[in-house]
PDB file of C-alpha atoms and ligand atoms in Angstrom:
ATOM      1  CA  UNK L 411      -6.550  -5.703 -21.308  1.00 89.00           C
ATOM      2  CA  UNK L 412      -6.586  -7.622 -18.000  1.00 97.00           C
ATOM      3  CA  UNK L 413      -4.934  -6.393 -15.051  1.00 98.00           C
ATOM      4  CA  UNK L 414      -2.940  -9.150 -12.745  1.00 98.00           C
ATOM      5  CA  UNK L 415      -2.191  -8.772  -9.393  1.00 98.00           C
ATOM      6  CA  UNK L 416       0.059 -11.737  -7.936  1.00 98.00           C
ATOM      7  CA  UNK L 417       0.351 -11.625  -3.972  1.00 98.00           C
ATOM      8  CA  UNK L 418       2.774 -14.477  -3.320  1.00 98.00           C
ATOM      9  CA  UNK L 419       4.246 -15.355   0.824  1.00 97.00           C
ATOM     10  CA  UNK L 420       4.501 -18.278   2.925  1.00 96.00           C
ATOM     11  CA  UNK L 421       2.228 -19.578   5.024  1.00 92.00           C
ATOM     12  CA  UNK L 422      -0.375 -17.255   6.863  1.00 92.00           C
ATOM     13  CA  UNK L 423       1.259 -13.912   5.680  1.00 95.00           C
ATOM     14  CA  UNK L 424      -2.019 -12.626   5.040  1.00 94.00           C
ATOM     15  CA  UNK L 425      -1.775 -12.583   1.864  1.00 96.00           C
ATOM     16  CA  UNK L 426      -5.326 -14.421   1.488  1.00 95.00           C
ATOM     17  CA  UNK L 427      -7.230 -11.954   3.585  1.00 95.00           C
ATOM     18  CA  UNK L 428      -5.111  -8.745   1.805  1.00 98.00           C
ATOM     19  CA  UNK L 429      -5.650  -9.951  -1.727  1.00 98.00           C
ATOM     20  CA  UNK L 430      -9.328 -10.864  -1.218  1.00 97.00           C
ATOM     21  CA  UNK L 431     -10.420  -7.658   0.014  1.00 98.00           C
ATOM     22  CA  UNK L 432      -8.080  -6.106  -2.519  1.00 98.00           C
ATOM     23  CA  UNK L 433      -9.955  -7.854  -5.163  1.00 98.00           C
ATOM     24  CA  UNK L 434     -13.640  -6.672  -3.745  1.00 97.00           C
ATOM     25  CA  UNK L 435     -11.804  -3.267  -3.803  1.00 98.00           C
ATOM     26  CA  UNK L 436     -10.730  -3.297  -7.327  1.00 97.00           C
ATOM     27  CA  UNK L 437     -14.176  -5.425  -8.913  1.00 98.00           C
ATOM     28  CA  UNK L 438     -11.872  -7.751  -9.919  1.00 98.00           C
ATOM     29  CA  UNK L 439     -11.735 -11.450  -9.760  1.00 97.00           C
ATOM     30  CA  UNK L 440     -10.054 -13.183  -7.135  1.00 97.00           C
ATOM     31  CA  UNK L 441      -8.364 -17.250  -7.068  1.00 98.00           C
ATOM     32  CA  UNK L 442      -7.185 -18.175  -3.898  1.00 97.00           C
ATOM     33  CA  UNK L 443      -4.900 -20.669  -5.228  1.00 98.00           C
ATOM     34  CA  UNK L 444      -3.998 -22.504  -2.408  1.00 98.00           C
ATOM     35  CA  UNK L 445      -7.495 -23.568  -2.370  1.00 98.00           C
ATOM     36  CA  UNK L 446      -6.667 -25.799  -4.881  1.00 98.00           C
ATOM     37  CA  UNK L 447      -3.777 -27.884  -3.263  1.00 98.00           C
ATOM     38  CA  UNK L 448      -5.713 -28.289  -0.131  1.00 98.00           C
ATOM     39  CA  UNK L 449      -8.638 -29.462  -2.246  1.00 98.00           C
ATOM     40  CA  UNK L 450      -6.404 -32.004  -3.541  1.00 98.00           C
ATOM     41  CA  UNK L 451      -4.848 -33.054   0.040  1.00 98.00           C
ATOM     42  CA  UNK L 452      -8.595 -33.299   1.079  1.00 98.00           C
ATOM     43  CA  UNK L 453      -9.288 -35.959  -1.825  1.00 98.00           C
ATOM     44  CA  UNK L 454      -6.447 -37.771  -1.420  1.00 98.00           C
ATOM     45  CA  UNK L 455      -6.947 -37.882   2.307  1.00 97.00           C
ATOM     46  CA  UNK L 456     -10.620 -39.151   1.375  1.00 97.00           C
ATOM     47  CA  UNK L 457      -9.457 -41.698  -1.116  1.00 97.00           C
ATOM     48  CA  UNK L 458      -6.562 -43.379   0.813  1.00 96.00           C
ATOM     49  CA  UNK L 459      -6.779 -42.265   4.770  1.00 93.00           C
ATOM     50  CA  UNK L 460      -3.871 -42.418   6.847  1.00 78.00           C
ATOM     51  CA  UNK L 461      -1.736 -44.204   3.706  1.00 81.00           C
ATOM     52  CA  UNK L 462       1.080 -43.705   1.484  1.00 90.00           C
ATOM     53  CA  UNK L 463       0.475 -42.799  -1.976  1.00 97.00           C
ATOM     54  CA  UNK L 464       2.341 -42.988  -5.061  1.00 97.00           C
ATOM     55  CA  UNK L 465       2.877 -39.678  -7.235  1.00 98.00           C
ATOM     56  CA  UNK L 466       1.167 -41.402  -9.921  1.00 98.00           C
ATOM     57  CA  UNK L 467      -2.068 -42.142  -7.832  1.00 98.00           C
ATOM     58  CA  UNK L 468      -2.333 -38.744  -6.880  1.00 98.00           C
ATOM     59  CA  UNK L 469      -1.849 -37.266 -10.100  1.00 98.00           C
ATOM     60  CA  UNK L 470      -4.717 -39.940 -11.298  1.00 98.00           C
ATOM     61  CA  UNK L 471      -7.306 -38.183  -8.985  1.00 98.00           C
ATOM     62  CA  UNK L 472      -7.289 -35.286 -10.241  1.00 98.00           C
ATOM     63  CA  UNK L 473      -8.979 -35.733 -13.350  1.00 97.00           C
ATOM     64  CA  UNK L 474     -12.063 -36.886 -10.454  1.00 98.00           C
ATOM     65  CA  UNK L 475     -11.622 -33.022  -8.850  1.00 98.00           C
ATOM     66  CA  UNK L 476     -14.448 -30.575  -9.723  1.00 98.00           C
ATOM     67  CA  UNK L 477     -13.535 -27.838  -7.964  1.00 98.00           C
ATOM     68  CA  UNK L 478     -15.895 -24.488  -8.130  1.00 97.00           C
ATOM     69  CA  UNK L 479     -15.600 -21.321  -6.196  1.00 96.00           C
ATOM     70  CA  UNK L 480     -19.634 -19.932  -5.984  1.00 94.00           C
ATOM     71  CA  UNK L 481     -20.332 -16.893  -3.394  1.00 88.00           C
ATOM     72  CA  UNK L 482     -16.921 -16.934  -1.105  1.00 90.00           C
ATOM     73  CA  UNK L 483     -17.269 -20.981  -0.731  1.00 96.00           C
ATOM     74  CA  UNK L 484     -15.473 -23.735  -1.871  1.00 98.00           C
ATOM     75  CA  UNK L 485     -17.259 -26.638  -3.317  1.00 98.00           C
ATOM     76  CA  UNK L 486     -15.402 -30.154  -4.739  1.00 98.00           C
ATOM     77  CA  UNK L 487     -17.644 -32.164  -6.756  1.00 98.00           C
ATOM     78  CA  UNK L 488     -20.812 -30.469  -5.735  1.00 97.00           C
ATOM     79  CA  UNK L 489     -20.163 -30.781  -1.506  1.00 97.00           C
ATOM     80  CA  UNK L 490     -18.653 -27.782   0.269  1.00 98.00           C
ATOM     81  CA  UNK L 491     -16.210 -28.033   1.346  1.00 98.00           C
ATOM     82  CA  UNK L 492     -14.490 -25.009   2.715  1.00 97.00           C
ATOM     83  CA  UNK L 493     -14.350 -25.279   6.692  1.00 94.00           C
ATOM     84  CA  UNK L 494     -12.619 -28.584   5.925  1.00 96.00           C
ATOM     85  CA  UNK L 495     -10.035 -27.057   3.831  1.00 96.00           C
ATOM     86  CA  UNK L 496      -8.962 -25.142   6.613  1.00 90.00           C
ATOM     87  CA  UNK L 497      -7.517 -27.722   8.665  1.00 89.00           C
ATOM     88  CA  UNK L 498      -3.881 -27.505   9.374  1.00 87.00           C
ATOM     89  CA  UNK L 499      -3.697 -30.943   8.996  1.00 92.00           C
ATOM     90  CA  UNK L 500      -5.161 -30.238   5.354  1.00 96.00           C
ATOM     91  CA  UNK L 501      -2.533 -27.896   4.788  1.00 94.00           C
ATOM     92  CA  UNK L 502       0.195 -29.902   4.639  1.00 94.00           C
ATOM     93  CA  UNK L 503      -0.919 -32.261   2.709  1.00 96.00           C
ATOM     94  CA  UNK L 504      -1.067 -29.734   0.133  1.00 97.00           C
ATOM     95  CA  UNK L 505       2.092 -28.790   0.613  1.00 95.00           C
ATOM     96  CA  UNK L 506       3.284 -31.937   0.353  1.00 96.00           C
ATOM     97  CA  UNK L 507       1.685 -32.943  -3.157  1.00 97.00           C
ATOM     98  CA  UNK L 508       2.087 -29.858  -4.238  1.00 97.00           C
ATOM     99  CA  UNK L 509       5.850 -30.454  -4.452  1.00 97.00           C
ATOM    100  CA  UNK L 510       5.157 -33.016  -7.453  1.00 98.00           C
ATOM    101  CA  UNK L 511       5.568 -31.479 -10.626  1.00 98.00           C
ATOM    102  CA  UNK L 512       3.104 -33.140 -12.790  1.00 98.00           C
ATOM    103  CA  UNK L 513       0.364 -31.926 -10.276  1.00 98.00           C
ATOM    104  CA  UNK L 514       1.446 -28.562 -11.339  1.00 98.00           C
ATOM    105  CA  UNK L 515       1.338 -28.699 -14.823  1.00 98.00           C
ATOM    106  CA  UNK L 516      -2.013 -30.396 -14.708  1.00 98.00           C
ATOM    107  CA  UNK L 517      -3.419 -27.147 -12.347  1.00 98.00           C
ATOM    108  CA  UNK L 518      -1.919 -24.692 -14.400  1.00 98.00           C
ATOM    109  CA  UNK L 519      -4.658 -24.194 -16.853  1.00 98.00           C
ATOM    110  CA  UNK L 520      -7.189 -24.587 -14.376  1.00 97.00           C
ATOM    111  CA  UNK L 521      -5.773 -21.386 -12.456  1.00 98.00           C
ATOM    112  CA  UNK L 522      -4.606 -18.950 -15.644  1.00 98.00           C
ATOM    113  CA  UNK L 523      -8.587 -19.740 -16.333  1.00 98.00           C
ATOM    114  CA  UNK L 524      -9.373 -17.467 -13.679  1.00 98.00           C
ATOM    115  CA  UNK L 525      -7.918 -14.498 -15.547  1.00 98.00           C
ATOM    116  CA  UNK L 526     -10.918 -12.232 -16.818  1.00 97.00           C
ATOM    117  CA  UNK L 527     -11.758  -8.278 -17.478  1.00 98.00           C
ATOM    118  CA  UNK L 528     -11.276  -6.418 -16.048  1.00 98.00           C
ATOM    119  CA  UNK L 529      -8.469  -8.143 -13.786  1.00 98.00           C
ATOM    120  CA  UNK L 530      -7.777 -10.648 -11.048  1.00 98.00           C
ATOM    121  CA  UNK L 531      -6.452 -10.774  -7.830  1.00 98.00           C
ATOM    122  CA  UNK L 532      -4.208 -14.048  -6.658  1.00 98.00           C
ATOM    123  CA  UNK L 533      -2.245 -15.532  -3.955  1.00 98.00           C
ATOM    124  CA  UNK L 534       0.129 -18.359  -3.560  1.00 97.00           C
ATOM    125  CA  UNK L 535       3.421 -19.509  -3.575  1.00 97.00           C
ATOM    126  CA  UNK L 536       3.995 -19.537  -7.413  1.00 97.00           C
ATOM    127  CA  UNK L 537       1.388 -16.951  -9.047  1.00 98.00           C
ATOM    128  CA  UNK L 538       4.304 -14.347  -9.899  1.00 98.00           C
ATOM    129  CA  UNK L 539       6.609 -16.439 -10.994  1.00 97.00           C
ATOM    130  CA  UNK L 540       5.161 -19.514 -12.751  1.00 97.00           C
ATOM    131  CA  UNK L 541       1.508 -19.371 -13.275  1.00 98.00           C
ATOM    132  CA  UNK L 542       1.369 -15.190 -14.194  1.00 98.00           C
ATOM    133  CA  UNK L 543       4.812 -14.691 -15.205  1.00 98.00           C
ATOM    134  CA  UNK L 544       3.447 -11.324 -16.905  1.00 97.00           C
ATOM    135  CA  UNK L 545       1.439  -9.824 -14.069  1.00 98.00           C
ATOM    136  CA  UNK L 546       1.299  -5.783 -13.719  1.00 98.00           C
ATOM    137  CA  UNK L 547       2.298  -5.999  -9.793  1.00 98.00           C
ATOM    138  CA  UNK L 548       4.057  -8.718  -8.313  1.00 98.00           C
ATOM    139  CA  UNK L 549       3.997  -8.556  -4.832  1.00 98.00           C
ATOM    140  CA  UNK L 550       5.908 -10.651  -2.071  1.00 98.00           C
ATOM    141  CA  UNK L 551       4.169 -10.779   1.387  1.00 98.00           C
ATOM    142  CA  UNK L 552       5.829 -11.881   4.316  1.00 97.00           C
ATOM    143  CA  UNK L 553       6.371 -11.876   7.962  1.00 97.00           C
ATOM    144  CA  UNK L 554       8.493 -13.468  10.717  1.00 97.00           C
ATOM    145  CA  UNK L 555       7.535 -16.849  11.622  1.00 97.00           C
ATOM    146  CA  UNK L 556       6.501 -16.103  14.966  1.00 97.00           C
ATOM    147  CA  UNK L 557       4.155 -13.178  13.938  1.00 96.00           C
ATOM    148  CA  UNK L 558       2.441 -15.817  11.513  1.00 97.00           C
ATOM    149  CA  UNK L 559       2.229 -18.321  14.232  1.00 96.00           C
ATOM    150  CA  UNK L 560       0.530 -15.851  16.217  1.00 96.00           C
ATOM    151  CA  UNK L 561      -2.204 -14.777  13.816  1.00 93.00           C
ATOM    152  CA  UNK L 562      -2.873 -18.611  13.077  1.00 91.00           C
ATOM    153  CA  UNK L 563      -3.524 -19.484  16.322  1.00 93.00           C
ATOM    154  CA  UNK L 564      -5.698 -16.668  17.011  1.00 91.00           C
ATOM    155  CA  UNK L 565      -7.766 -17.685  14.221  1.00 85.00           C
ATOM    156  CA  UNK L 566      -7.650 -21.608  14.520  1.00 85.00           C
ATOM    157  CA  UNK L 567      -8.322 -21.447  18.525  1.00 86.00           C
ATOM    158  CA  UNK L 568     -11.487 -19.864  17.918  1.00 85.00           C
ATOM    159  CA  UNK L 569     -13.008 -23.591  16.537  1.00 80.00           C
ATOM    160  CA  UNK L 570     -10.205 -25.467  18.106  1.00 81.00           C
ATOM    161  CA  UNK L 571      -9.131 -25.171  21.693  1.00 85.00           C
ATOM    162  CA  UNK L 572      -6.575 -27.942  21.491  1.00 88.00           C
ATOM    163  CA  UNK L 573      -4.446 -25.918  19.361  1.00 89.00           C
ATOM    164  CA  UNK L 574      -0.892 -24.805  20.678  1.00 94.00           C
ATOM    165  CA  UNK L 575       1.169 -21.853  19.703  1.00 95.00           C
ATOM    166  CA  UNK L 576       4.134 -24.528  19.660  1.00 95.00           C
ATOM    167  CA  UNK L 577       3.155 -26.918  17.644  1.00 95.00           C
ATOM    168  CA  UNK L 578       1.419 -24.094  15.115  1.00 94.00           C
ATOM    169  CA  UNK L 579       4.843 -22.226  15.093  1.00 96.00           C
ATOM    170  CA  UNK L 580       6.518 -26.044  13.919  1.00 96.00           C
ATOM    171  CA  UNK L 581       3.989 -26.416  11.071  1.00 93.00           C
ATOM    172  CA  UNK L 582       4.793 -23.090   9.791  1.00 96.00           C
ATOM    173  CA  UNK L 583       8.420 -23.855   9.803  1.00 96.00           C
ATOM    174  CA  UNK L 584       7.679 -27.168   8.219  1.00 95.00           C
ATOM    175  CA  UNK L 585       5.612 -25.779   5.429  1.00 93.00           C
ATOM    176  CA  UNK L 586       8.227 -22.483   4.680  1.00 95.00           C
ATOM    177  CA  UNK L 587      11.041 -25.050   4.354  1.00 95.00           C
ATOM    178  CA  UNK L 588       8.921 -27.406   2.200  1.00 95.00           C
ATOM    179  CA  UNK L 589       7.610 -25.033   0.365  1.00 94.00           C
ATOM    180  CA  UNK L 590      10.471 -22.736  -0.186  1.00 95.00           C
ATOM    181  CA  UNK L 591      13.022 -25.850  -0.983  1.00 95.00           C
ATOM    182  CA  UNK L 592      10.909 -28.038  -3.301  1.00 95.00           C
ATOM    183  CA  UNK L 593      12.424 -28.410  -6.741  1.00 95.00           C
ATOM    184  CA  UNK L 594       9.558 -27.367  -8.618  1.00 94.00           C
ATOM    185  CA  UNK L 595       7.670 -23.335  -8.387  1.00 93.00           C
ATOM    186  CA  UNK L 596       9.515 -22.941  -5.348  1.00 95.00           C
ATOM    187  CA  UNK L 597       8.263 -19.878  -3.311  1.00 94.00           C
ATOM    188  CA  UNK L 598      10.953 -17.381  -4.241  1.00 93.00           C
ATOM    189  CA  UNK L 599      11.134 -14.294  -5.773  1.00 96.00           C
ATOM    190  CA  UNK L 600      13.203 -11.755  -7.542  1.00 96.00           C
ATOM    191  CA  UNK L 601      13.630  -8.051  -8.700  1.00 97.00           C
ATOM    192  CA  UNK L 602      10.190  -8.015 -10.348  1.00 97.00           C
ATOM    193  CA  UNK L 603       8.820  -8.558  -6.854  1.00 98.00           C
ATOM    194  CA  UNK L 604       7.621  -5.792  -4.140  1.00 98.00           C
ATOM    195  CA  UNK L 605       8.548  -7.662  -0.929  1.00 98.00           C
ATOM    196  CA  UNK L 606       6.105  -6.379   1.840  1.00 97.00           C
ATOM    197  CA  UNK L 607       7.229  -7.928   5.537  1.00 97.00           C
ATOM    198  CA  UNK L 608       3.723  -6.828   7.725  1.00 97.00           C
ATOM    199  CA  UNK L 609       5.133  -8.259  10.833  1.00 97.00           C
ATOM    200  CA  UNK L 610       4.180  -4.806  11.783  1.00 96.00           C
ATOM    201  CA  UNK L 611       1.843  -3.543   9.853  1.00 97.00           C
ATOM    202  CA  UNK L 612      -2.395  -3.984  10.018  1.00 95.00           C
ATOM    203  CA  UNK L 613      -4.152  -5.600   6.898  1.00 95.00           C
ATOM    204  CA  UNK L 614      -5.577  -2.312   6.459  1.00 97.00           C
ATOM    205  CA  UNK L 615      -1.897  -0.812   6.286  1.00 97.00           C
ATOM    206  CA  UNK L 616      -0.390  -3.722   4.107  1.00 97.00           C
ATOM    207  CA  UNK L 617      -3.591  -2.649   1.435  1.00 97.00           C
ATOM    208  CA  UNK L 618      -2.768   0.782   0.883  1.00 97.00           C
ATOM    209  CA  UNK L 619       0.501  -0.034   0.507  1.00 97.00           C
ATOM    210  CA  UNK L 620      -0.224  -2.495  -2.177  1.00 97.00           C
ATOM    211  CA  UNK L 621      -2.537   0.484  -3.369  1.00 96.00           C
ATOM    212  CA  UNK L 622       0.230   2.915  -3.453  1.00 97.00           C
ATOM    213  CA  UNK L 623       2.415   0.601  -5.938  1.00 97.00           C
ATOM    214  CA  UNK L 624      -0.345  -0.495  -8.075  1.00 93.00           C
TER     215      UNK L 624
HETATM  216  O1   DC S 760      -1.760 -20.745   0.778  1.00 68.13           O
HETATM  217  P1   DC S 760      -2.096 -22.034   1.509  1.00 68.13           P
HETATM  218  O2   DC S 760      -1.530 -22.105   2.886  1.00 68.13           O
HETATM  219  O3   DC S 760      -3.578 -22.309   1.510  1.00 68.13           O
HETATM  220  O4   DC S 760      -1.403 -23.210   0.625  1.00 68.13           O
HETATM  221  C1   DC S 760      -1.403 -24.557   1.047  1.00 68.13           C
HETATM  222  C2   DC S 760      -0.223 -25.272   0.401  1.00 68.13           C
HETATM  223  O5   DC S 760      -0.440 -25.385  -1.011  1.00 68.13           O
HETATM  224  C3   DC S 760       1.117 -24.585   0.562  1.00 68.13           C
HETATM  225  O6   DC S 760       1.780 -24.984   1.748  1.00 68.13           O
HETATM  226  C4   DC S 760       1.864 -24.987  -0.689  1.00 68.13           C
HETATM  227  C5   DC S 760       0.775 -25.224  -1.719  1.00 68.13           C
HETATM  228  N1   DC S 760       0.649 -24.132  -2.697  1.00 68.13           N
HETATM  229  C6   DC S 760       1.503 -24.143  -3.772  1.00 68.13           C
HETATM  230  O7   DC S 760       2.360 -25.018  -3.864  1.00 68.13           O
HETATM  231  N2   DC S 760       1.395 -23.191  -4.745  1.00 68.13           N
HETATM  232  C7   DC S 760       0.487 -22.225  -4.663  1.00 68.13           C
HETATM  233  N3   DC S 760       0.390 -21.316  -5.634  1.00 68.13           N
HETATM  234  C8   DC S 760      -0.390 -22.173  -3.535  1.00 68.13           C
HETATM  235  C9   DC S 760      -0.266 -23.128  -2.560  1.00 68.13           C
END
């Protein structure tokens, strides 16, 4: 029997820190799965820079993508790639591709893959409700925009001192609305969820919590 934990919240919620560490916790597996959008942002980005592209093209690159996660880094067709992933810039193009539904369907084997004994550990937008529909604990992390601003610029000015809190705090809007209003595996959730807002709480806090329900 494998165990599922889905960790599901808009952008920089914590849920990647809290469901990694959760995962170490439990010796189980963890897929970041927003790992794999940005991945696919980054390619795009690589194959047409600074241009338009047509669903269909993007869709076509996938079947190039050989993505691997080996000793906490990210590596896309044998280059590692994981600082680069981080960009914010890189982040919404993920979210923006994302929102096509055929890239979806194509990445939804790819992550229910990831699902091995004894369990797994996952965060997104959609791991709850379309990729792990069955998962044992569903939870929804959130907290108020500014709060998220706040711990993405902290993080982010660290390698980038040209970073405002403004224009952080407008990407984050950006990406909930996009993210949250796309037609396809919106973020949402329902009554199967655990919502957990940590506006106020440590990662630390938010973990036993998550604990406590499991
Ligand atoms: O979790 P993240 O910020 O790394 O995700 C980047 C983008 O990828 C996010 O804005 C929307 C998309 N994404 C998604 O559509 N579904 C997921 N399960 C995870 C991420």
């Amino acid at each position: 029997m494998i165990k599922v934990i889905t960790i599901d919240g808009p952008a920089s919620s914590g849920k990647g820190t809290v469901a990694k560490i959760l995962a170490a916790q439990l010796g189980f597996a963890y897929l970041e799965s927003g790992a794999i959008y940005r991945a696919l942002g980054w390619w795009v980005n690589k194959h047409y820079p600074e241009q338009d592209v047509s669903d269909a093209q993007v869709v076509d690159l996938i079947a190039s993508m050989q993505l691997e996660f080996k000793a906490g880094l990210i590596w896309l067709n044998n280059e590692d790639v994981t600082e680069q992933l981080r960009a914010e810039s890189i982040g919404m193009l993920a979210s923006k591709y994302s929102s096509i539904a055929e890239v979806r369907a194509r990445l939804l084997q790819f992550q229910r893959d990831f699902a091995k004994v004894p369990g797994l550990v996952t965060d997104g937008r959609d791991m709850g409700s379309v990729v792990f529909p069955n998962a044992n604990l569903k939870v929804f992390l959130t907290a108020s925009a500014e709060k998220r601003a706040e711990r993405r610029y902290k993080q982010l000015h660290q390698f980038d001192k040209a970073v405002t809190m403004g224009a952080i705090l407008q990407d984050i809007i950006t990406r909930d609305e996009q993210d949250s209003q796309r037609s396809v595996a919106p973020l949402s959730y329902d009554s199967s969820y655990r919502v957990l807002d940590n506006s106020e709480l440590s990662i630390d806090e938010t973990i036993s919590l998550i604990k406590a329900w499991l």
